[in-house]
Structure formats: structure tokens, C-alpha cells
PDB file of C-alpha atoms in Angstrom:
ATOM      1  CA  MET A   1     -75.224 -75.873 -22.167  1.00  0.00           C
ATOM      2  CA  ILE A   2     -74.837 -73.502 -25.138  1.00  0.00           C
ATOM      3  CA  ARG A   3     -72.261 -71.491 -23.233  1.00  0.00           C
ATOM      4  CA  THR A   4     -70.165 -74.607 -22.598  1.00  0.00           C
ATOM      5  CA  LEU A   5     -70.433 -75.626 -26.245  1.00  0.00           C
ATOM      6  CA  LEU A   6     -69.307 -72.181 -27.442  1.00  0.00           C
ATOM      7  CA  LEU A   7     -66.416 -72.195 -24.981  1.00  0.00           C
ATOM      8  CA  THR A   8     -65.294 -75.636 -26.193  1.00  0.00           C
ATOM      9  CA  VAL A   9     -65.487 -74.603 -29.853  1.00  0.00           C
ATOM     10  CA  GLY A  10     -63.482 -71.457 -29.082  1.00  0.00           C
ATOM     11  CA  LEU A  11     -60.760 -73.404 -27.276  1.00  0.00           C
ATOM     12  CA  VAL A  12     -60.465 -75.918 -30.115  1.00  0.00           C
ATOM     13  CA  ALA A  13     -60.188 -73.104 -32.675  1.00  0.00           C
ATOM     14  CA  MET A  14     -57.489 -71.360 -30.618  1.00  0.00           C
ATOM     15  CA  SER A  15     -55.481 -74.572 -30.166  1.00  0.00           C
ATOM     16  CA  ASN A  16     -55.594 -75.233 -33.929  1.00  0.00           C
ATOM     17  CA  ALA A  17     -54.322 -71.707 -34.591  1.00  0.00           C
ATOM     18  CA  VAL A  18     -51.407 -72.205 -32.188  1.00  0.00           C
ATOM     19  CA  ILE A  19     -50.531 -75.633 -33.619  1.00  0.00           C
ATOM     20  CA  GLY A  20     -50.682 -74.352 -37.214  1.00  0.00           C
ATOM     21  CA  ALA A  21     -48.411 -71.358 -36.569  1.00  0.00           C
ATOM     22  CA  ARG A  22     -45.137 -71.477 -38.457  1.00  0.00           C
ATOM     23  CA  ASP A  23     -41.788 -69.992 -37.504  1.00  0.00           C
ATOM     24  CA  TRP A  24     -41.408 -67.406 -40.298  1.00  0.00           C
ATOM     25  CA  GLN A  25     -37.917 -66.179 -41.190  1.00  0.00           C
ATOM     26  CA  ASN A  26     -36.542 -63.561 -43.559  1.00  0.00           C
ATOM     27  CA  GLY A  27     -34.045 -64.263 -46.301  1.00  0.00           C
ATOM     28  CA  THR A  28     -32.962 -63.257 -49.797  1.00  0.00           C
ATOM     29  CA  TRP A  29     -33.368 -65.036 -53.125  1.00  0.00           C
ATOM     30  CA  THR A  30     -29.798 -65.603 -54.398  1.00  0.00           C
ATOM     31  CA  GLU A  31     -30.397 -67.907 -57.366  1.00  0.00           C
ATOM     32  CA  VAL A  32     -33.344 -69.019 -59.495  1.00  0.00           C
ATOM     33  CA  THR A  33     -32.937 -71.556 -62.328  1.00  0.00           C
ATOM     34  CA  VAL A  34     -35.403 -73.397 -64.542  1.00  0.00           C
ATOM     35  CA  THR A  35     -34.484 -76.676 -66.249  1.00  0.00           C
ATOM     36  CA  ARG A  36     -36.487 -78.957 -68.494  1.00  0.00           C
ATOM     37  CA  PRO A  37     -35.874 -82.677 -68.907  1.00  0.00           C
ATOM     38  CA  ARG A  38     -34.231 -83.612 -72.212  1.00  0.00           C
ATOM     39  CA  VAL A  39     -36.499 -86.586 -72.784  1.00  0.00           C
ATOM     40  CA  VAL A  40     -40.256 -86.352 -72.314  1.00  0.00           C
ATOM     41  CA  ILE A  41     -42.285 -89.531 -72.462  1.00  0.00           C
ATOM     42  CA  GLY A  42     -45.893 -89.087 -73.526  1.00  0.00           C
ATOM     43  CA  LEU A  43     -48.878 -91.260 -74.257  1.00  0.00           C
ATOM     44  CA  GLN A  44     -50.161 -91.969 -77.743  1.00  0.00           C
ATOM     45  CA  THR A  45     -53.876 -91.405 -78.368  1.00  0.00           C
ATOM     46  CA  ARG A  46     -55.985 -94.452 -79.158  1.00  0.00           C
ATOM     47  CA  ARG A  47     -57.563 -92.877 -82.226  1.00  0.00           C
ATOM     48  CA  PRO A  48     -55.052 -92.147 -84.968  1.00  0.00           C
ATOM     49  CA  SER A  49     -57.439 -89.645 -86.577  1.00  0.00           C
ATOM     50  CA  THR A  50     -56.896 -87.149 -83.747  1.00  0.00           C
ATOM     51  CA  GLY A  51     -53.153 -87.065 -84.294  1.00  0.00           C
ATOM     52  CA  PRO A  52     -50.427 -87.371 -81.701  1.00  0.00           C
ATOM     53  CA  GLN A  53     -50.629 -85.104 -78.687  1.00  0.00           C
ATOM     54  CA  GLU A  54     -47.564 -83.394 -77.347  1.00  0.00           C
ATOM     55  CA  PRO A  55     -46.835 -84.404 -73.747  1.00  0.00           C
ATOM     56  CA  ARG A  56     -46.801 -81.599 -71.223  1.00  0.00           C
ATOM     57  CA  MET A  57     -43.319 -80.354 -70.478  1.00  0.00           C
ATOM     58  CA  THR A  58     -42.461 -80.303 -66.779  1.00  0.00           C
ATOM     59  CA  GLU A  59     -40.185 -77.542 -65.548  1.00  0.00           C
ATOM     60  CA  ILE A  60     -37.914 -78.148 -62.593  1.00  0.00           C
ATOM     61  CA  ARG A  61     -37.355 -74.894 -60.762  1.00  0.00           C
ATOM     62  CA  THR A  62     -34.419 -74.583 -58.376  1.00  0.00           C
ATOM     63  CA  TYR A  63     -34.261 -71.765 -55.844  1.00  0.00           C
ATOM     64  CA  ILE A  64     -31.557 -70.775 -53.364  1.00  0.00           C
ATOM     65  CA  ILE A  65     -32.432 -68.743 -50.271  1.00  0.00           C
ATOM     66  CA  ASP A  66     -29.805 -67.131 -48.038  1.00  0.00           C
ATOM     67  CA  SER A  67     -30.626 -66.008 -44.514  1.00  0.00           C
ATOM     68  CA  HIS A  68     -28.359 -64.977 -41.641  1.00  0.00           C
ATOM     69  CA  SER A  69     -28.137 -68.576 -40.358  1.00  0.00           C
ATOM     70  CA  LEU A  70     -29.077 -70.809 -43.329  1.00  0.00           C
ATOM     71  CA  ARG A  71     -28.495 -71.391 -47.014  1.00  0.00           C
ATOM     72  CA  LEU A  72     -31.251 -73.520 -48.562  1.00  0.00           C
ATOM     73  CA  GLU A  73     -31.467 -75.099 -52.002  1.00  0.00           C
ATOM     74  CA  LEU A  74     -35.075 -75.817 -52.938  1.00  0.00           C
ATOM     75  CA  LYS A  75     -36.727 -77.623 -55.853  1.00  0.00           C
ATOM     76  CA  GLU A  76     -40.199 -77.322 -57.291  1.00  0.00           C
ATOM     77  CA  PRO A  77     -41.328 -79.588 -60.135  1.00  0.00           C
ATOM     78  CA  THR A  78     -43.881 -77.442 -61.935  1.00  0.00           C
ATOM     79  CA  PRO A  79     -46.395 -78.572 -64.532  1.00  0.00           C
ATOM     80  CA  PRO A  80     -46.987 -75.811 -67.108  1.00  0.00           C
ATOM     81  CA  GLN A  81     -50.503 -74.918 -65.955  1.00  0.00           C
ATOM     82  CA  ARG A  82     -49.598 -74.454 -62.281  1.00  0.00           C
ATOM     83  CA  LEU A  83     -48.531 -71.137 -60.784  1.00  0.00           C
ATOM     84  CA  SER A  84     -45.036 -71.196 -59.357  1.00  0.00           C
ATOM     85  CA  VAL A  85     -43.207 -69.040 -56.846  1.00  0.00           C
ATOM     86  CA  GLU A  86     -42.561 -65.457 -57.927  1.00  0.00           C
ATOM     87  CA  ALA A  87     -38.865 -65.171 -57.126  1.00  0.00           C
ATOM     88  CA  ILE A  88     -36.497 -62.430 -58.261  1.00  0.00           C
ATOM     89  CA  VAL A  89     -32.806 -62.657 -57.375  1.00  0.00           C
ATOM     90  CA  GLY A  90     -31.860 -60.076 -54.745  1.00  0.00           C
ATOM     91  CA  GLU A  91     -35.372 -59.591 -53.337  1.00  0.00           C
ATOM     92  CA  ARG A  92     -36.381 -60.446 -49.798  1.00  0.00           C
ATOM     93  CA  VAL A  93     -38.377 -63.594 -49.063  1.00  0.00           C
ATOM     94  CA  VAL A  94     -40.408 -64.727 -46.062  1.00  0.00           C
ATOM     95  CA  PHE A  95     -40.154 -68.483 -45.474  1.00  0.00           C
ATOM     96  CA  ALA A  96     -40.743 -71.167 -42.853  1.00  0.00           C
ATOM     97  CA  LEU A  97     -38.642 -74.326 -42.603  1.00  0.00           C
ATOM     98  CA  GLU A  98     -40.289 -77.531 -41.378  1.00  0.00           C
ATOM     99  CA  LYS A  99     -38.052 -80.630 -41.686  1.00  0.00           C
ATOM    100  CA  ASN A 100     -37.533 -81.136 -45.472  1.00  0.00           C
ATOM    101  CA  THR A 101     -40.206 -78.656 -46.548  1.00  0.00           C
ATOM    102  CA  VAL A 102     -40.055 -74.888 -46.945  1.00  0.00           C
ATOM    103  CA  TYR A 103     -43.166 -72.737 -47.116  1.00  0.00           C
ATOM    104  CA  VAL A 104     -42.638 -69.477 -48.995  1.00  0.00           C
ATOM    105  CA  GLN A 105     -45.080 -66.652 -48.343  1.00  0.00           C
ATOM    106  CA  GLN A 106     -45.771 -64.308 -51.270  1.00  0.00           C
ATOM    107  CA  SER A 107     -46.637 -60.624 -50.826  1.00  0.00           C
ATOM    108  CA  ASP A 108     -50.350 -61.355 -51.395  1.00  0.00           C
ATOM    109  CA  GLY A 109     -50.367 -63.927 -48.557  1.00  0.00           C
ATOM    110  CA  THR A 110     -50.367 -67.111 -50.640  1.00  0.00           C
ATOM    111  CA  GLU A 111     -48.034 -69.885 -49.555  1.00  0.00           C
ATOM    112  CA  HIS A 112     -46.020 -72.200 -51.797  1.00  0.00           C
ATOM    113  CA  ARG A 113     -44.573 -75.508 -50.654  1.00  0.00           C
ATOM    114  CA  LEU A 114     -41.043 -76.367 -51.826  1.00  0.00           C
ATOM    115  CA  ARG A 115     -38.806 -79.390 -51.204  1.00  0.00           C
ATOM    116  CA  VAL A 116     -35.410 -78.874 -49.540  1.00  0.00           C
ATOM    117  CA  THR A 117     -32.585 -80.561 -51.461  1.00  0.00           C
ATOM    118  CA  LYS A 118     -29.605 -79.012 -49.626  1.00  0.00           C
ATOM    119  CA  LYS A 119     -29.409 -77.311 -46.257  1.00  0.00           C
ATOM    120  CA  HIS A 120     -26.267 -75.536 -45.094  1.00  0.00           C
ATOM    121  CA  GLU A 121     -26.179 -73.958 -41.647  1.00  0.00           C
ATOM    122  CA  LYS A 122     -23.886 -70.954 -41.392  1.00  0.00           C
ATOM    123  CA  LYS A 123     -21.563 -70.606 -38.428  1.00  0.00           C
ATOM    124  CA  PRO A 124     -21.677 -67.269 -36.616  1.00  0.00           C
ATOM    125  CA  PRO A 125     -18.549 -65.119 -37.116  1.00  0.00           C
ATOM    126  CA  ARG A 126     -16.133 -65.014 -34.174  1.00  0.00           C
TER     127      ARG A 126
END
């Protein structure tokens, strides 16, 4: 009974590992830009004695990754307290593309999720 239970748990764990595997690719960061919206709408506090609070400024980060078969433009809206992708133009990047989402793997193993805004497939040279 215990042996069957352990075997079942092992098979479920292995199937989850296979399902969760991503197709990792190599590429190069070719452009990194940060923009901030011109107008920021914030909320006024209810007590005037505390004074107005500045709304948090959202940064919109745009990244472009080039690989041998793809050119991807990615966006990441980043609140100021959140860690963003560490991208330096010209450095290599490991990424996985799943529909309209790209997962970028940092050197320490952490993954960041980015939204694909443009996808251009390169044609192989003849």
C-alpha cells in the first residue's frame, strides 16, 4: 500500500516537472528604455492635516531581444518598489516564449514575466 502511494506521488511529481518545462532560448538585449507617464492621477487623503500624498510613479520598461530566429519587443509596467529585469544592452539573455508572454531567466535563477508587444520572425538567409 505504501509502496503504491509512493510510486503514485513520484509519477505525479515527474509529470508536473515535464509539463512545467519551458523551451529556453538564447538571445541578446538590443534595446532597453524606461518611460514615465506624463500625467499621474493620485488619490487625495481624507484628512487634510496629513497633507497630500504624492502618487507612486509607474515606470514602463521596454526591452528588445534579438535571437537567431526572432526579434521581440517586450513591455513591463513596473511600480517603483518592485524589482525589474536586470538588462544591459549587448549582454546575452536566456528567455522562453509562451504565446504572448516571455519569461526571462536571470543569472541567479530568478524568472521575470514580460508581455510581448511585437514579435518579428526572421527569415533564414538563402
